[in-house]
Coordinates of C-alpha atoms and ligand atoms in Angstrom, one line a residue:
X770 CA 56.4 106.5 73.5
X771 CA 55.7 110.3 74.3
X772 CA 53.6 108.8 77.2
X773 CA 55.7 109.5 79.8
X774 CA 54.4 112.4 82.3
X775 CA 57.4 112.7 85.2
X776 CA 55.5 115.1 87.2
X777 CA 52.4 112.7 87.2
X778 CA 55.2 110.2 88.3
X779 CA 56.3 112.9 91.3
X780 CA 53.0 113.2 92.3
X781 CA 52.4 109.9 92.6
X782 CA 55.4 109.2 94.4
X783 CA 55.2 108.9 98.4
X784 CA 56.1 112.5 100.1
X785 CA 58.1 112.5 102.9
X786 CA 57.4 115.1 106.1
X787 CA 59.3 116.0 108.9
X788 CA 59.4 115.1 112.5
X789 CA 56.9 117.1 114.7
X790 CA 54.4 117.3 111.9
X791 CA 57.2 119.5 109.7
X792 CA 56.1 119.7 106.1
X793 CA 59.9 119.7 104.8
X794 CA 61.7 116.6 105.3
X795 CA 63.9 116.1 108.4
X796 CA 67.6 115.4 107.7
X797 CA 69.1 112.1 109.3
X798 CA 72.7 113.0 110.1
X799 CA 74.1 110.2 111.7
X800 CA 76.7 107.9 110.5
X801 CA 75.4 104.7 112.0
X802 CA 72.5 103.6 113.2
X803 CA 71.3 101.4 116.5
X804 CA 70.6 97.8 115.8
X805 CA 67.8 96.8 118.2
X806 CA 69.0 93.0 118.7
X807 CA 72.4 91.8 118.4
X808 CA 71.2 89.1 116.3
X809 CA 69.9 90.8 113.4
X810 CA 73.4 92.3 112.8
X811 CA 74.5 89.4 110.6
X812 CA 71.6 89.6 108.5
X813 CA 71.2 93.2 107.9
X814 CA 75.1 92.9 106.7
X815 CA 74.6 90.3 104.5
X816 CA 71.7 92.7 102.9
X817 CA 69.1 90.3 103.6
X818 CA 67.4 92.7 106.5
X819 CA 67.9 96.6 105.0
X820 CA 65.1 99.0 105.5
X821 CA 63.3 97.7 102.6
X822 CA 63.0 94.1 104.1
X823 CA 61.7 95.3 106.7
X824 CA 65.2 95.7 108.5
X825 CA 66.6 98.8 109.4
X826 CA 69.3 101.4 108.6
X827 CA 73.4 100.1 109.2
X828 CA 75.7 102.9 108.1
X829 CA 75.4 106.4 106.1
X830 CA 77.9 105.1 103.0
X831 CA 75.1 102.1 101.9
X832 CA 71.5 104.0 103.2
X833 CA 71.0 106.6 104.5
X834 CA 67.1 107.6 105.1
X835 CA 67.7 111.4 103.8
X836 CA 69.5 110.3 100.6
X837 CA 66.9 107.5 100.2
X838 CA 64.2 110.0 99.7
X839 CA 66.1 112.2 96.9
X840 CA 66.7 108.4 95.0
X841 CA 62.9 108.1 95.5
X842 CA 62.1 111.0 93.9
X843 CA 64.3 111.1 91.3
X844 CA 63.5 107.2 90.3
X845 CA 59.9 108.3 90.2
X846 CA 60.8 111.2 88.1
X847 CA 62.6 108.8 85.4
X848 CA 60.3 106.4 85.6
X849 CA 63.3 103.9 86.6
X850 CA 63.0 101.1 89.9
X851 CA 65.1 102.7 91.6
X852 CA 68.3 105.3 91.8
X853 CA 71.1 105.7 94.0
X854 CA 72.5 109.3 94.7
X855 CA 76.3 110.0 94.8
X856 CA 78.4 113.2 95.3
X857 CA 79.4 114.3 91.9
X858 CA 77.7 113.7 88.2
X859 CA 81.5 112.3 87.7
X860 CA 81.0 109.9 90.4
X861 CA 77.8 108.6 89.3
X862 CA 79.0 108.0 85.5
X863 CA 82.4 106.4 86.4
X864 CA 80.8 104.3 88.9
X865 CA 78.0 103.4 86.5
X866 CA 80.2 102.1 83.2
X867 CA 82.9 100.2 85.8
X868 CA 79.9 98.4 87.1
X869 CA 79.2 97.4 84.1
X870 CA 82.5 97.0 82.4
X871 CA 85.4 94.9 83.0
X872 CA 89.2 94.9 82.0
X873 CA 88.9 94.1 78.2
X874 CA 85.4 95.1 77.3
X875 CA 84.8 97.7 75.1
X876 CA 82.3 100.5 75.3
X877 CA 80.6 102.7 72.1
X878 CA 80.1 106.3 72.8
X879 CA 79.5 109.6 71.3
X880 CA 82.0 111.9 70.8
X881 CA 79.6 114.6 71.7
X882 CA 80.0 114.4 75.7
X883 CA 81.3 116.2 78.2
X884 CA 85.0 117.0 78.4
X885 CA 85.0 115.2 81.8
X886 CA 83.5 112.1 80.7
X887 CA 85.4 112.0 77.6
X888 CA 88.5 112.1 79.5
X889 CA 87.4 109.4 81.4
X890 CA 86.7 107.1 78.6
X891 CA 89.5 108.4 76.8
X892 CA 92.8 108.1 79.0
X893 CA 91.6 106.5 82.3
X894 CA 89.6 103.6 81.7
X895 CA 92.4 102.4 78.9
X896 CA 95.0 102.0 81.8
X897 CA 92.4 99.8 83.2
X898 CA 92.0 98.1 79.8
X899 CA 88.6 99.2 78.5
X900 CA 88.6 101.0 75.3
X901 CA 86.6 102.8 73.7
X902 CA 85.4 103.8 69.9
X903 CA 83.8 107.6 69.9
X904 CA 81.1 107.7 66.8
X905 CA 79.2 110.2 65.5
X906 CA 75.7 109.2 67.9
X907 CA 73.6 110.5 65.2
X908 CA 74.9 107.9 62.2
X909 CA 73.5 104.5 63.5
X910 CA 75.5 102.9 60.7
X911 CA 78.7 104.0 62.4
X912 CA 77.1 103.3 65.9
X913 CA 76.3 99.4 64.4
X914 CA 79.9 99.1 62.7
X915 CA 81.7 100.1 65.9
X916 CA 80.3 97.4 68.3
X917 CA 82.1 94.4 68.6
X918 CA 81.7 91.5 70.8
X919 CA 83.5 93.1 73.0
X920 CA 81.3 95.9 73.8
X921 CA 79.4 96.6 76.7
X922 CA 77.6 99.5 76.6
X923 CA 76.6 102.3 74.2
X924 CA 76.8 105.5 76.0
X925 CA 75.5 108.8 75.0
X926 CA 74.4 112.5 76.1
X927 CA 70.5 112.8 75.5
X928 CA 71.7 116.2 74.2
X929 CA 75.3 116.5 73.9
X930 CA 77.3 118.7 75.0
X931 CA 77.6 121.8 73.9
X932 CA 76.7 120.5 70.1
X933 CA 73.2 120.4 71.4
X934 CA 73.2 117.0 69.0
X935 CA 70.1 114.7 69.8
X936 CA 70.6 111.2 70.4
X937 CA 68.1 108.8 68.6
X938 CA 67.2 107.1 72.4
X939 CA 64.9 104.8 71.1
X940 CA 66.9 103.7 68.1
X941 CA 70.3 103.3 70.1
X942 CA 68.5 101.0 72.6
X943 CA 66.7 98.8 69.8
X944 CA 70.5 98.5 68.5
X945 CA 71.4 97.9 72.1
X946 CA 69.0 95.3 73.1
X947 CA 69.7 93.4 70.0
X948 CA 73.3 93.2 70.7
X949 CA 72.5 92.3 74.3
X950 CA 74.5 95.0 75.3
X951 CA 73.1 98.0 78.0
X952 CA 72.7 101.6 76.9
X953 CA 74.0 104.2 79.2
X954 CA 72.6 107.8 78.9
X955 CA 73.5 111.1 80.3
X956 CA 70.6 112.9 80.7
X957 CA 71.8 115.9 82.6
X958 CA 71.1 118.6 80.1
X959 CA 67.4 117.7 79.7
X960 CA 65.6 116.5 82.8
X961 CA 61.9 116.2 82.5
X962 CA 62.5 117.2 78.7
X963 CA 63.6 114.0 78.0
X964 CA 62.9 110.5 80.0
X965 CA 65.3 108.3 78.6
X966 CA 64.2 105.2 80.6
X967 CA 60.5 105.4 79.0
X968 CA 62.7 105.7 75.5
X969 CA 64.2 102.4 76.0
X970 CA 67.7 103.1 77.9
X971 CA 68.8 100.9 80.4
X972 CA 70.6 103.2 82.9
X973 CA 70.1 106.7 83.3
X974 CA 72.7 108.9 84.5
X975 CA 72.9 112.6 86.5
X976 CA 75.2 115.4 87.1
X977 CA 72.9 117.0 89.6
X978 CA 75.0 120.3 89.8
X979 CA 73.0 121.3 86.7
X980 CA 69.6 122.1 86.4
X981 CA 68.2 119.6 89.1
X982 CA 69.7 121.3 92.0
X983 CA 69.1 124.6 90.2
X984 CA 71.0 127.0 92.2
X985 CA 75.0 126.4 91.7
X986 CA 75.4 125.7 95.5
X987 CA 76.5 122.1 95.9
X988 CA 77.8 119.6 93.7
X989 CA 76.0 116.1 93.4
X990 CA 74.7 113.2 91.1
X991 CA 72.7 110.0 90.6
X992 CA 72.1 106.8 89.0
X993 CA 68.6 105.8 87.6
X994 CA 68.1 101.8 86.5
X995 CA 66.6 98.6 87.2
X996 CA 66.1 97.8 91.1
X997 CA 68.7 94.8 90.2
X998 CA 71.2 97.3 89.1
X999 CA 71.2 99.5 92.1
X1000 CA 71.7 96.8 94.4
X1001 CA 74.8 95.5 92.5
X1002 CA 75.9 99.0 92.7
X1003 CA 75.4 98.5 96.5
X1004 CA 76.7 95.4 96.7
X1005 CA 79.0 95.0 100.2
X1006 CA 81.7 93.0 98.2
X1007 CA 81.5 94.3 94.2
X1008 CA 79.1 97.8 94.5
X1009 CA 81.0 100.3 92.6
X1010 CA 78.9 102.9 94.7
X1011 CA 79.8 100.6 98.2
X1012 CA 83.6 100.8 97.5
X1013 CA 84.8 103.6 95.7
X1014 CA 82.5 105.2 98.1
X1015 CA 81.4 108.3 96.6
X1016 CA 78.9 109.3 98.9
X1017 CA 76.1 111.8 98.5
X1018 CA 75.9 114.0 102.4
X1019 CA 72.6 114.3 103.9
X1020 CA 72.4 117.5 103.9
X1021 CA 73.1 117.6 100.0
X1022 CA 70.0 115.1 99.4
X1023 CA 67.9 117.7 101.7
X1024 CA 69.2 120.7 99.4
X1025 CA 68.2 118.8 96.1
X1026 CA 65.0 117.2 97.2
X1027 CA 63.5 120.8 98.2
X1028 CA 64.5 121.9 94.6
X1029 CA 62.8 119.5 92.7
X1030 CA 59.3 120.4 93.5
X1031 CA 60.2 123.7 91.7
X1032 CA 62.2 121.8 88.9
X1033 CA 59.3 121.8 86.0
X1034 CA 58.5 125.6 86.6
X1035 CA 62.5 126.2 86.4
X1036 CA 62.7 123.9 83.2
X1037 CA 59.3 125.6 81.0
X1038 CA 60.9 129.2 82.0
X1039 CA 64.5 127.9 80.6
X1040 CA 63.0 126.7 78.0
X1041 CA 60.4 129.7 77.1
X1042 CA 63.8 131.7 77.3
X1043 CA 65.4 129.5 75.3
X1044 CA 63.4 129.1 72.1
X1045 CA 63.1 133.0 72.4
X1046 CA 67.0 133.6 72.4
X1047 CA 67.4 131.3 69.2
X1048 CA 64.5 132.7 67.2
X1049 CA 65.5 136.5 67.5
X1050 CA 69.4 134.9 67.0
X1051 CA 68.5 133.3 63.9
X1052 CA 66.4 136.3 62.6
X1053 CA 69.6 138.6 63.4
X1054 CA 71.9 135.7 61.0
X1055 CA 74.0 134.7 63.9
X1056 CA 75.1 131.0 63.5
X1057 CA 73.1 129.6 66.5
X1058 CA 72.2 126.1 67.7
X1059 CA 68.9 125.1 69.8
X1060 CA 67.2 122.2 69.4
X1061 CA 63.8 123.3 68.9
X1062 CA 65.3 125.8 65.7
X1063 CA 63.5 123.9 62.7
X1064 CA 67.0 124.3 61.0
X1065 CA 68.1 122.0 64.2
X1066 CA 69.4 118.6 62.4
X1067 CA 67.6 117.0 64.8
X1068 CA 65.0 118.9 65.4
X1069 CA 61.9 116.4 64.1
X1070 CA 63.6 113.6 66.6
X1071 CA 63.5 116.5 69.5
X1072 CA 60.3 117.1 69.1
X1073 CA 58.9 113.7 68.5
X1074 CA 60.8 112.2 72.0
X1075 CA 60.4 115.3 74.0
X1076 CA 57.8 114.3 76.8
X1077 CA 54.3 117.3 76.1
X1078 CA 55.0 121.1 77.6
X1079 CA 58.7 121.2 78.3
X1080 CA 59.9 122.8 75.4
X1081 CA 63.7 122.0 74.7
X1082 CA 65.9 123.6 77.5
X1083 CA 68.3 126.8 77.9
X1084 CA 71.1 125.9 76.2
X1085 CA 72.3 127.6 73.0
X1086 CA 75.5 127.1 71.3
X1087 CA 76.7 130.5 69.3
X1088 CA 79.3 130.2 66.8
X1089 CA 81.0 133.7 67.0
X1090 CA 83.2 132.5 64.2
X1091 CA 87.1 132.9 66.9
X1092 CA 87.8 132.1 69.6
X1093 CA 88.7 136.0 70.0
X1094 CA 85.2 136.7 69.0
X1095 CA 83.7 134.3 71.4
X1096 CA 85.9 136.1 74.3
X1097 CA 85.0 139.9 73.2
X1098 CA 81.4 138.7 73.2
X1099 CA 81.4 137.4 76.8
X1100 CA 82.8 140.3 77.8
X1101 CA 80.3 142.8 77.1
X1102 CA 77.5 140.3 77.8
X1103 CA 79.0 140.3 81.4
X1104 CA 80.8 143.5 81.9
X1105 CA 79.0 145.9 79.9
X1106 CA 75.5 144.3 79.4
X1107 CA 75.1 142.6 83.2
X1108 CA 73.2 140.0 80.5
X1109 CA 75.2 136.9 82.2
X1110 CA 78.2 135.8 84.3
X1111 CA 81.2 134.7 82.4
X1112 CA 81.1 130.6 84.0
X1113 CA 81.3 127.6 83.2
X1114 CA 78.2 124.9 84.7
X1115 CA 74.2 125.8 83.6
X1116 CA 70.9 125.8 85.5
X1117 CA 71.5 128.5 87.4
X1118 CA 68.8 130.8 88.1
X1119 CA 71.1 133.4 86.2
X1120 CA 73.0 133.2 83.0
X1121 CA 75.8 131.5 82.4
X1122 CA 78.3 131.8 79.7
X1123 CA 81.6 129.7 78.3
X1124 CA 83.7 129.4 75.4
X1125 CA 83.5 125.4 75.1
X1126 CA 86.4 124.6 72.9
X1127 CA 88.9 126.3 76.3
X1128 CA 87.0 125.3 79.3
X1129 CA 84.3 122.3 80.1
X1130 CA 85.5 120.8 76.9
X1131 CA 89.4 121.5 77.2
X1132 CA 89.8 117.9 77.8
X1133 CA 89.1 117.4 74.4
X1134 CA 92.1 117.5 71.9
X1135 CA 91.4 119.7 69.1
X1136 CA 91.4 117.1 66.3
X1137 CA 88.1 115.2 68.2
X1138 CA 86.8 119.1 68.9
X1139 CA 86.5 119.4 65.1
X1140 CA 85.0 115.7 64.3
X1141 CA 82.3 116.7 66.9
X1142 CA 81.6 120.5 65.9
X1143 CA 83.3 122.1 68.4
X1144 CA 84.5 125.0 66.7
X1145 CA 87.0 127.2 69.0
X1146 CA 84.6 130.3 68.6
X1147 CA 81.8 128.3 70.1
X1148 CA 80.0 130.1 73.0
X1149 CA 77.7 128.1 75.1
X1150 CA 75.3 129.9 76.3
X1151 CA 72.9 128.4 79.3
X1152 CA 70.3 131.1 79.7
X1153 CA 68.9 131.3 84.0
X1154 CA 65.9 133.3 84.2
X1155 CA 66.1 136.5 85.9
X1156 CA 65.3 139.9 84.6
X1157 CA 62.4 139.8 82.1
X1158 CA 62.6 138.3 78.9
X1159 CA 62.2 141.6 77.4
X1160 CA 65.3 143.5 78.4
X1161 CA 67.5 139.6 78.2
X1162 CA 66.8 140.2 74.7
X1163 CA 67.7 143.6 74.2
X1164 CA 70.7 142.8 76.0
X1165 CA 71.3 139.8 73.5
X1166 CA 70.6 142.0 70.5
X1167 CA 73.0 145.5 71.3
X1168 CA 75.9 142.8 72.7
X1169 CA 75.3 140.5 69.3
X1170 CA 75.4 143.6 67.0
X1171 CA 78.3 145.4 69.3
X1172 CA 80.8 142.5 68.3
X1173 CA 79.6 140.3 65.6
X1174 CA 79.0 142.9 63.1
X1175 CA 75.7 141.0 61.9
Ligands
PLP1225 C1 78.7 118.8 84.6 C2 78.4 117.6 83.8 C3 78.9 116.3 84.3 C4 79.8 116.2 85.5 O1 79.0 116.4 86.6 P1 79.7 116.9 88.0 O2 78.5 117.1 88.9 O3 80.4 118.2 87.8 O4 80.6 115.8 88.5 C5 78.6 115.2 83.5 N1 77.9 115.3 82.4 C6 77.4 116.5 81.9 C7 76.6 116.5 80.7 C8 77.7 117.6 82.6 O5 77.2 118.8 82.2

């Protein structure tokens, strides 16, 4: 199952050049596109004459050539059919569970996820009458009890966030399958770490903004799944993508494509950062959180599913004990150390630093903050790579000392 090399699968996938011989990609701007014979129109609406029959192009909202090569490389990157790129992470996740969910289903997720998606699942999609049970994702007998026949999807963080939990991919789809049922994963903390398709998931889904794109400049997201799946999401009459019509800009595809070339150099030094951070944490007796600490409840299960040479990311969750703690430790990481930037979001090339419990998981009410681990003191900590590792460290270890007394 650890079989899965994604840059292999990048290599292999078809490059596109510019016009005039460029060796970046051209970006297709337009809105619409000329059909050659007046006849064919019908057909290519129907979706029986697109560019891949042989067709051609109708209107930017259902293809557009740009954003067609980012899905390419990003399907050959999960391993998946196919992908479909849309304009926010958000976008891509809402759009992907009310494809697959109608008014009265049910859906099983962990209460590990982002505050966003949480929210969505949590007040939203009941005034649309989908409901759903939040489990512990690591405890398969809660994930088992909590399906009913109801349920249509498990959905689940690869690693959550900002627990830094691991999800049991393979185990959650076997439980999936059996049920019939499709398992939805967010894999946006762990690209190329992880390849949750190869794992067994059914759909695969992206915020973008993250570590992909790399550089904090543009928002975006995707969809990964079977080639079935993406055409229902780009269905004329029912496509979730089609009609609520979040659509990814050109020029945003051209940003992101360029970036992932560079993505599994990014992801090693985040990761060589990362493993770093926590060890000289850890030796210091701050309470710290990273995957690849042996003291990591899931740290076997990391290890075993991550694909060879990635290590296990830049994330680190510190638990400064108070929220008052948390916010006198960001400070002098930022304003006295220049260690970080006091932000919410992570894959930036630099440091970025937020007290979970008040910001990206504020959406959360504190009751389901403490079932999941989110204590209030909880600083997440997603480590860019600038400056050598050397002097990060230093800065880590006079800032850590400064506040936490340890
Ligand atoms: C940021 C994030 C999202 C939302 O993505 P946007 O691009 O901001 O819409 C979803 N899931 C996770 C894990 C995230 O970190």
């Amino acid at each position: 199952m650890k079989s899965y090399n994604p840059e292999q699968a990048l290599l292999k996938a078809r490059r596109e050049f510019g016009e005039h011989g460029g060796v970046a990609p051209s970006i297709s701007r337009s809105a619409t596109f000329t059909v050659m014979h007046p006849r064919t129109m019908p057909e290519i609406f129907s979706g029986l004459k697109g560019p891949e029959q042989g067709g051609c192009f109708l209107y930017s909202r259902h293809f557009n050539p740009t954003v067609d090569v980012l899905s390419r490389y990003l399907a050959a990157m999960e391993g998946t059919e196919a992908a479909i790129c849309t304009a926010s992470g958000m976008s891509a996740i809402s759009c992907a569970i009310l494809q697959i969910c109608k008014s009265k289903d049910h859906i099983v997720a962990s209460q590990g996820i982002y505050g966003g998606t949480h929210a969505l699942l949590e007040s939203l999609l009941p005034q649309m009458d989908i409901r759903t049970t939040f489990v512990d994702i690591t405890d398969p007998g809660a994930v088992k009890e909590a399906i009913t026949d109801k349920t249509k999807i498990i959905y689940t963080e690869t690693m959550g966030n900002p627990t830094l939990s691991i999800a049991d991919i393979p185990a959650l789809a076997d439980e999936a399958h059996k049920q019939g049922i499709k398992l939805v994963v967010d894999n946006t903390f762990s690209p190329l770490i992880f390849t949750p398709k190869a794992l067994g998931a059914d759909v695969v889904v992206y915020s973008l903004t993250k570590y992909i794109n790399g550089a904090s400049d543009l928002i975006a997201g995707a969809i990964c799944g079977d080639r079935s799946f993406i055409q229902e999401l780009m269905d004329l009459h029912t496509g979730r993508v089609m009609l609520l019509g979040p659509t990814m800009d050109p020029r945003v595809a051209f940003d992101v494509a360029q970036r992932i070339p560079h993505l599994p150099i990014r992801m090693r030094e985040h990761s060589r950062r990362g493993i770093a951070m926590a060890e000289m944490l850890k030796e210091m007796k701050v309470k710290v959180t990273y995957p690849g600490l042996p003291d990591h409840p899931q740290f076997e299960l990391s290890t075993n599913l991550g694909n060879e040479g990635y290590g296990l990311g830049g994330i680190l969750a510190l638990d400064c004990g108070s929220r008052e703690k948390a916010e006198e430790l960001m400070e002098v990481l930022q304003n006295e150390e220049s260690f970080g930037m006091i932000a919410v979001s992570l894959g930036y090339f630099d440091t970025l630093i937020s007290c979970s419990g008040s910001s990206t998981s504020s959406e959360i009410d504190i009751e389901d903050q403490q079932k999941m681990g989110l204590s209030p003191g909880l600083l997440r900590i997603a480590l860019g790579y600038t400056g050598d590792l050397r002097t990060r460290l230093d800065q880590m270890k006079r800032a850590v000392k400064k506040v936490l007394s340890v």
